[in-house]
Amino acid sequence: MQLLNTSIRKLSALALGVTLAFGPVAAPAQNLFAPVIRVNDSVVTAYELEQRARMLTVLNAPGNAQELAREQLVDDRLRIQAAEAAGIVPSPEEVLDGMTEFAGRANLSRDEFIQALEGSGVSAQTFRDFVRAGLSWRLLVQARFAGRVNLTEDEIDRALGASGGSSVRVLLSELIMPAPPAEAEAVRARAERISQTTSVAEFSAQARQYSATSSRGAGGRLPWQNLDDLPPVLRPLVLALAPGEVTDPIPIPNAVALFQLRDIEETGFTPPSYSAIEYAAYYLPGGRSDATLAQARVLASQVDRCDDLYGVAQGQPENVLDRQALPPGEIPTDIAFELSKLDPGEVSTALTRSNGQTLVFLMLCGRTAEMNDDVDRDQFALGLRNQRLQSLAESYLSQLRADARIVTQ
């Protein structure tokens, strides 16, 4: 077990799925095999929920293990259902290979990994189910989207900022529409309609009417931004646009985002790249209500730097203030985009959590520049393809979740 405890910390992030907002469900002790969640025609039993939560605890996954287990198991059911509908069912040999590969990341053999899990009360079947769901999804995503992530040499040059040693900057308009559960379907349909426009004036009119960001009054129009300042997942989507075109709807927590490219140009200036971006998120109950937004405006006038928020949060539960310093690629897309518009000490109140019931008071603390090294072009292109593939996969899973019938017992 000591070997597992030492190695397993490296695997914490591997156990994480896409976060949903379900409340905790207590597994009935008298019948562990009773259904606690129904996902379309499938069920999740109390035993599965208890086992996944225990596995996440062994993997040192951050957060509430019970809630995270629930989120993962719902998504796993959706992934398997979609894969089976497409005729994709991993073979037993493929699942075993996947288990071996996962265990190898902790420097353990498959049998050693299973033995360590069983020693902590986690069955081999729980591990097998976890790997099978992930493998089914990976095969489905490859089959469904691989043909849509081909890159031209010009696109790679642009993303690298390599053409003539110059960098790329873009002129975007944004439209971020809140999408609480009761309105999610209507908002998604509206976003699909708006994404078809090529008119800057029409997009701006829609942003004035529907957007929740501070740029709403300007019709969603943003100033010039360096491409490298955008979230990694957004860069290839923007580069695929011609001026006037709009991205496909991008699901983000409690909202749907659209971006229109108004102009693009190369410059002789190469902006610094960053090894880490530090930010603080202070959570205010009440969502985008007038009272909460007014409270956020008062707070913004009282704080000048992230350290000031510790005094604001003093005496409150620890989870009301979240301060992070992460590589750009590890920051959630919606937060990363808001941070790209801020200077240190500036604030955004465009985002919400908890199905729109919590307002995110987001402050940029600072950016840490990294030393520029020679970039491996092939590795960079592979990373760019994977970013596009990941974005398409996340969007597809969000669509499956929105269309699913999910009932908690």
Coordinates of C-alpha atoms in Angstrom, one line a residue:
M1 CA 0.0 0.0 0.0
Q2 CA 2.9 2.4 0.6
L3 CA 3.9 2.1 -3.1
L4 CA 0.3 2.9 -4.1
N5 CA 0.0 5.8 -1.7
T6 CA 3.3 7.2 -3.1
S7 CA 2.4 6.7 -6.8
I8 CA -1.3 7.3 -6.8
R9 CA -1.1 11.0 -6.2
K10 CA 0.0 11.4 -9.7
L11 CA -3.3 10.0 -10.8
S12 CA -5.7 12.3 -9.0
A13 CA -6.6 14.4 -12.1
L14 CA -7.1 11.2 -14.2
A15 CA -10.2 10.3 -12.1
L16 CA -11.9 13.6 -12.7
G17 CA -14.8 14.0 -15.1
V18 CA -17.0 16.9 -16.2
T19 CA -18.6 18.6 -13.2
L20 CA -22.4 18.6 -12.9
A21 CA -24.6 20.2 -10.3
F22 CA -26.5 17.4 -8.4
G23 CA -27.1 17.3 -4.7
P24 CA -25.8 14.5 -2.5
V25 CA -27.8 11.3 -2.3
A26 CA -27.5 9.0 0.6
A27 CA -27.1 5.4 -0.4
P28 CA -29.7 3.3 1.4
A29 CA -27.8 1.0 3.7
Q30 CA -30.4 -1.7 3.6
N31 CA -30.2 -2.3 -0.2
L32 CA -26.9 -1.3 -1.8
F33 CA -28.1 -2.6 -5.2
A34 CA -31.1 -0.3 -5.3
P35 CA -31.1 2.3 -8.0
V36 CA -30.1 5.8 -6.8
I37 CA -29.9 7.5 -10.3
R38 CA -31.6 6.8 -13.6
V39 CA -29.9 8.0 -16.8
N40 CA -32.2 7.4 -19.7
D41 CA -32.7 3.6 -19.6
S42 CA -29.8 2.8 -17.4
V43 CA -29.5 2.9 -13.6
V44 CA -26.7 3.6 -11.1
T45 CA -26.9 1.6 -7.9
A46 CA -26.0 2.7 -4.4
Y47 CA -23.2 0.1 -4.5
E48 CA -21.7 1.6 -7.6
L49 CA -21.9 5.0 -6.1
E50 CA -20.2 3.9 -2.9
Q51 CA -17.5 2.0 -4.8
R52 CA -16.7 4.9 -7.1
A53 CA -16.5 7.3 -4.2
R54 CA -14.2 4.9 -2.4
M55 CA -12.0 4.6 -5.4
L56 CA -11.8 8.4 -5.8
T57 CA -10.8 8.7 -2.1
V58 CA -8.0 6.1 -2.7
L59 CA -6.9 8.2 -5.7
N60 CA -6.7 11.3 -3.6
A61 CA -9.1 13.1 -6.0
P62 CA -9.9 16.6 -4.7
G63 CA -13.3 17.7 -3.6
N64 CA -16.3 15.8 -2.2
A65 CA -15.8 12.1 -3.3
Q66 CA -19.5 11.3 -3.1
E67 CA -20.6 14.2 -5.3
L68 CA -17.8 13.6 -7.8
A69 CA -18.7 9.9 -8.0
R70 CA -22.2 10.8 -8.8
E71 CA -21.1 13.2 -11.5
Q72 CA -18.7 10.7 -13.1
L73 CA -21.2 7.9 -13.1
V74 CA -23.9 9.9 -14.8
D75 CA -21.4 11.0 -17.5
D76 CA -20.1 7.4 -17.8
R77 CA -23.6 6.2 -18.5
L78 CA -24.0 8.8 -21.2
R79 CA -20.7 8.0 -22.7
I80 CA -21.4 4.3 -22.9
Q81 CA -24.9 4.8 -24.3
A82 CA -23.6 7.1 -27.0
A83 CA -20.8 4.7 -27.9
E84 CA -23.1 1.7 -28.0
A85 CA -25.6 3.6 -30.2
A86 CA -22.7 4.1 -32.6
G87 CA -21.8 0.4 -32.5
I88 CA -18.7 0.9 -30.4
V89 CA -18.0 -1.6 -27.7
P90 CA -14.5 -2.1 -26.5
S91 CA -13.3 -5.7 -26.4
P92 CA -12.3 -7.4 -23.1
E93 CA -8.7 -7.3 -24.3
E94 CA -8.9 -3.6 -25.0
V95 CA -10.3 -3.0 -21.6
L96 CA -7.5 -5.0 -20.0
D97 CA -4.9 -3.1 -21.9
G98 CA -6.5 0.2 -20.7
M99 CA -6.4 -1.0 -17.2
T100 CA -2.7 -1.9 -17.6
E101 CA -1.9 1.5 -19.1
F102 CA -3.7 3.3 -16.3
A103 CA -1.9 1.3 -13.6
G104 CA 1.4 2.0 -15.4
R105 CA 1.0 5.7 -14.7
A106 CA 1.4 4.8 -11.0
N107 CA 4.4 2.6 -11.8
L108 CA 2.4 -0.5 -11.0
S109 CA 1.4 -3.5 -12.9
R110 CA -2.3 -4.1 -13.5
D111 CA -2.4 -6.9 -10.9
E112 CA -0.5 -4.8 -8.3
F113 CA -2.9 -1.9 -8.9
I114 CA -6.0 -4.1 -8.5
Q115 CA -4.6 -5.7 -5.4
A116 CA -3.9 -2.2 -3.8
L117 CA -7.5 -1.1 -4.7
E118 CA -9.0 -4.3 -3.3
G119 CA -6.9 -3.8 -0.1
S120 CA -8.8 -0.4 0.3
G121 CA -12.2 -2.0 -0.4
V122 CA -12.5 -1.2 -4.1
S123 CA -13.5 -4.1 -6.3
A124 CA -11.7 -4.9 -9.6
Q125 CA -15.0 -4.5 -11.4
T126 CA -15.3 -0.9 -10.3
F127 CA -11.9 -0.2 -11.8
R128 CA -12.8 -2.1 -14.9
D129 CA -16.1 -0.2 -15.4
F130 CA -14.2 3.1 -15.0
V131 CA -11.7 2.2 -17.7
R132 CA -14.4 0.8 -20.0
A133 CA -16.4 4.0 -19.9
G134 CA -13.3 6.1 -20.6
L135 CA -12.2 3.9 -23.5
S136 CA -15.6 3.7 -25.1
W137 CA -15.8 7.5 -25.1
R138 CA -12.3 7.9 -26.5
L139 CA -13.1 5.5 -29.4
L140 CA -16.4 7.3 -30.1
V141 CA -14.8 10.7 -30.1
Q142 CA -12.0 9.6 -32.4
A143 CA -14.6 8.0 -34.8
R144 CA -17.0 10.9 -34.7
F145 CA -14.6 13.9 -34.8
A146 CA -11.1 12.9 -35.9
G147 CA -11.9 14.0 -39.5
R148 CA -12.8 17.5 -38.2
V149 CA -9.4 18.3 -36.5
N150 CA -7.1 18.3 -39.5
L151 CA -4.7 21.3 -39.5
T152 CA -3.2 23.1 -42.4
E153 CA 0.4 24.3 -42.2
D154 CA -0.9 27.9 -42.2
E155 CA -3.0 27.2 -39.2
I156 CA -0.1 25.7 -37.4
D157 CA 2.0 28.8 -38.3
R158 CA -0.7 31.1 -37.0
A159 CA -1.0 29.2 -33.8
L160 CA 2.7 29.3 -33.3
G161 CA 2.9 32.9 -34.3
A162 CA 5.6 31.7 -36.6
S163 CA 4.9 33.5 -39.8
G164 CA 7.7 35.9 -40.4
G165 CA 8.5 35.7 -36.7
S166 CA 5.4 37.7 -35.9
S167 CA 2.5 37.1 -33.6
V168 CA -1.2 37.0 -34.2
R169 CA -3.9 39.2 -32.6
V170 CA -7.6 39.0 -33.0
L171 CA -10.6 41.3 -32.8
L172 CA -13.5 39.4 -31.2
S173 CA -17.0 40.0 -30.1
E174 CA -18.4 37.8 -27.3
L175 CA -21.9 36.7 -26.4
I176 CA -22.3 34.7 -23.2
M177 CA -25.9 33.7 -22.4
P178 CA -26.9 32.3 -19.0
A179 CA -28.5 28.9 -19.3
P180 CA -30.2 27.8 -16.1
P181 CA -31.6 24.2 -16.3
A182 CA -35.2 25.3 -17.0
E183 CA -34.0 27.4 -20.0
A184 CA -31.1 25.3 -21.3
E185 CA -32.9 23.9 -24.3
A186 CA -34.2 27.3 -25.4
V187 CA -30.9 29.0 -24.9
R188 CA -29.1 26.3 -26.8
A189 CA -31.5 26.7 -29.8
R190 CA -31.0 30.5 -29.7
A191 CA -27.3 30.0 -29.7
E192 CA -27.4 27.7 -32.7
R193 CA -29.4 30.3 -34.6
I194 CA -27.0 33.2 -33.7
S195 CA -24.0 31.1 -34.6
Q196 CA -25.2 31.1 -38.2
T197 CA -24.9 34.9 -38.6
T198 CA -22.0 36.5 -40.5
S199 CA -23.2 40.1 -39.8
V200 CA -21.2 42.0 -37.1
A201 CA -24.2 44.3 -36.6
E202 CA -26.6 41.4 -36.1
F203 CA -24.3 39.7 -33.6
S204 CA -23.8 42.9 -31.7
A205 CA -27.6 43.4 -31.5
Q206 CA -28.0 39.9 -30.1
A207 CA -25.2 40.5 -27.6
R208 CA -26.9 43.7 -26.3
Q209 CA -30.1 41.7 -25.8
Y210 CA -28.8 38.5 -24.3
S211 CA -25.2 38.7 -23.1
A212 CA -24.4 38.7 -19.4
T213 CA -20.9 40.2 -19.7
S214 CA -19.7 43.7 -19.1
S215 CA -19.2 44.1 -22.9
R216 CA -22.9 43.9 -23.4
G217 CA -23.3 47.7 -23.7
A218 CA -20.7 47.7 -26.5
G219 CA -22.6 44.9 -28.4
G220 CA -20.1 42.3 -27.2
R221 CA -17.2 44.0 -29.0
L222 CA -13.8 43.5 -27.3
P223 CA -10.5 45.3 -28.0
W224 CA -7.6 43.7 -29.9
Q225 CA -6.3 40.6 -28.0
N226 CA -3.1 38.6 -28.6
L227 CA -4.1 35.1 -29.6
D228 CA -1.8 33.6 -27.0
D229 CA -3.8 35.4 -24.3
L230 CA -6.9 33.4 -25.1
P231 CA -7.6 30.0 -23.4
P232 CA -5.8 27.2 -25.3
V233 CA -9.1 25.5 -26.1
L234 CA -10.4 28.6 -27.8
R235 CA -7.4 29.5 -30.0
P236 CA -8.0 26.8 -32.7
L237 CA -11.7 27.6 -32.8
V238 CA -10.9 31.3 -33.4
L239 CA -8.3 30.5 -36.0
A240 CA -10.8 28.4 -38.0
L241 CA -13.0 31.4 -38.5
A242 CA -13.1 33.9 -41.3
P243 CA -14.0 37.6 -40.3
G244 CA -17.7 37.7 -39.6
E245 CA -18.0 34.1 -38.8
V246 CA -19.1 32.8 -35.3
T247 CA -18.0 29.8 -33.4
D248 CA -20.3 26.9 -32.7
P249 CA -22.0 27.3 -29.3
I250 CA -19.5 26.5 -26.6
P251 CA -21.1 25.1 -23.4
I252 CA -19.7 26.5 -20.2
P253 CA -21.0 26.1 -16.6
N254 CA -24.5 27.5 -16.5
A255 CA -24.1 29.3 -19.8
V256 CA -23.4 29.1 -23.5
A257 CA -20.7 31.2 -25.2
L258 CA -20.4 32.4 -28.8
F259 CA -17.4 34.4 -30.3
Q260 CA -17.4 36.3 -33.6
L261 CA -14.2 37.1 -35.3
R262 CA -14.3 40.7 -36.6
D263 CA -10.6 40.9 -37.7
I264 CA -7.3 39.2 -37.5
E265 CA -3.8 40.5 -38.1
E266 CA -0.1 39.6 -37.6
T267 CA 2.2 41.9 -35.7
G268 CA 5.9 42.2 -35.2
F269 CA 5.5 41.9 -31.5
T270 CA 5.8 38.5 -29.9
P271 CA 4.0 38.5 -26.5
P272 CA 5.4 36.6 -23.6
S273 CA 4.0 33.2 -22.8
Y274 CA 3.1 32.3 -19.2
S275 CA 4.0 29.3 -17.1
A276 CA 1.2 30.1 -14.6
I277 CA -1.7 32.5 -14.1
E278 CA -2.8 33.3 -10.6
Y279 CA -6.4 34.2 -9.9
A280 CA -9.0 34.3 -7.0
A281 CA -12.7 33.5 -7.2
Y282 CA -14.9 34.7 -4.4
Y283 CA -18.4 33.2 -4.5
L284 CA -21.5 35.3 -3.8
P285 CA -24.9 33.6 -3.3
G286 CA -27.7 35.1 -5.3
G287 CA -26.4 34.6 -8.9
R288 CA -27.0 37.5 -11.2
S289 CA -29.8 39.1 -9.1
D290 CA -29.7 42.9 -8.9
A291 CA -28.8 42.7 -5.2
T292 CA -25.9 40.4 -5.7
L293 CA -24.5 42.3 -8.7
A294 CA -24.8 45.5 -6.6
Q295 CA -22.9 43.8 -3.8
A296 CA -20.2 42.8 -6.3
R297 CA -19.9 46.4 -7.6
V298 CA -19.4 47.6 -4.0
L299 CA -16.8 44.9 -3.4
A300 CA -14.9 45.8 -6.5
S301 CA -14.6 49.3 -5.3
Q302 CA -13.1 48.1 -2.0
V303 CA -10.5 45.6 -3.1
D304 CA -7.3 46.3 -5.1
R305 CA -5.6 43.0 -5.1
C306 CA -6.3 39.3 -4.4
D307 CA -4.9 39.5 -0.9
D308 CA -7.7 41.9 0.0
L309 CA -10.2 39.1 -0.5
Y310 CA -8.9 37.1 2.5
G311 CA -10.2 39.9 4.7
V312 CA -13.6 39.9 2.9
A313 CA -13.9 36.1 3.3
Q314 CA -12.7 36.0 6.9
G315 CA -15.2 34.1 9.2
Q316 CA -16.9 32.5 6.2
P317 CA -16.6 28.9 5.0
E318 CA -13.3 28.1 3.3
N319 CA -15.0 27.3 0.0
V320 CA -16.3 30.8 -0.6
L321 CA -12.8 31.9 -1.7
D322 CA -10.7 29.9 -4.2
R323 CA -7.2 31.1 -5.1
Q324 CA -5.3 29.2 -7.7
A325 CA -2.0 29.5 -9.7
L326 CA -2.3 27.2 -12.7
P327 CA -0.7 26.7 -16.1
P328 CA -3.0 28.3 -18.8
G329 CA -4.0 24.9 -20.2
E330 CA -5.4 23.8 -16.8
I331 CA -7.6 26.7 -16.1
P332 CA -11.4 26.1 -16.9
T333 CA -12.2 27.7 -20.3
D334 CA -14.8 30.2 -19.1
I335 CA -12.5 31.4 -16.3
A336 CA -9.5 31.6 -18.6
F337 CA -11.3 33.7 -21.2
E338 CA -12.4 36.2 -18.5
L339 CA -8.9 36.4 -17.2
S340 CA -7.5 37.1 -20.7
K341 CA -9.4 40.4 -20.6
L342 CA -8.1 41.5 -17.2
D343 CA -5.0 43.2 -15.9
P344 CA -3.8 42.3 -12.3
G345 CA -6.3 43.6 -9.8
E346 CA -9.1 43.9 -12.3
V347 CA -12.4 42.0 -11.7
S348 CA -15.0 40.1 -13.8
T349 CA -18.5 39.2 -12.7
A350 CA -19.7 37.5 -15.9
L351 CA -19.7 33.9 -14.6
T352 CA -21.9 31.9 -12.3
R353 CA -21.8 28.5 -10.7
S354 CA -24.4 26.2 -9.0
N355 CA -26.9 26.4 -11.8
G356 CA -26.7 30.1 -11.8
Q357 CA -27.3 30.5 -8.1
T358 CA -23.8 31.7 -7.3
L359 CA -22.0 34.7 -8.8
V360 CA -18.3 34.4 -9.4
F361 CA -16.3 37.5 -8.3
L362 CA -13.2 36.7 -10.4
M363 CA -10.0 38.7 -9.9
L364 CA -6.7 38.3 -11.7
C365 CA -3.8 38.2 -9.3
G366 CA -0.9 38.1 -11.7
R367 CA 0.8 36.2 -14.5
T368 CA 4.2 34.4 -14.4
A369 CA 6.2 34.5 -17.6
E370 CA 8.1 31.5 -18.7
M371 CA 11.4 31.2 -20.6
N372 CA 10.9 30.7 -24.3
D373 CA 12.3 27.4 -25.6
D374 CA 12.4 26.1 -29.1
V375 CA 9.0 24.5 -29.9
D376 CA 8.7 21.1 -31.4
R377 CA 6.4 21.7 -34.3
D378 CA 5.1 18.2 -34.5
Q379 CA 4.3 18.1 -30.8
F380 CA 2.7 21.5 -31.0
A381 CA 0.5 20.4 -33.9
L382 CA -0.5 17.2 -32.0
G383 CA -1.4 19.4 -29.0
L384 CA -3.5 21.7 -31.2
R385 CA -5.4 18.8 -32.7
N386 CA -6.0 17.3 -29.2
Q387 CA -7.3 20.7 -28.0
R388 CA -9.8 20.8 -30.9
L389 CA -10.8 17.2 -30.3
Q390 CA -11.3 17.9 -26.6
S391 CA -13.4 20.9 -27.3
L392 CA -15.7 18.9 -29.6
A393 CA -15.9 16.1 -27.1
E394 CA -16.9 18.4 -24.2
S395 CA -19.5 20.1 -26.4
Y396 CA -20.9 16.7 -27.4
L397 CA -21.1 15.5 -23.8
S398 CA -22.8 18.6 -22.8
Q399 CA -25.4 18.1 -25.5
L400 CA -25.9 14.5 -24.4
R401 CA -26.4 15.6 -20.8
A402 CA -28.9 18.3 -21.8
D403 CA -30.9 15.9 -23.8
A404 CA -30.8 13.0 -21.3
R405 CA -33.5 12.1 -18.7
I406 CA -31.6 12.0 -15.4
V407 CA -33.7 11.2 -12.3
T408 CA -32.3 10.9 -8.8
Q409 CA -34.1 8.5 -6.4

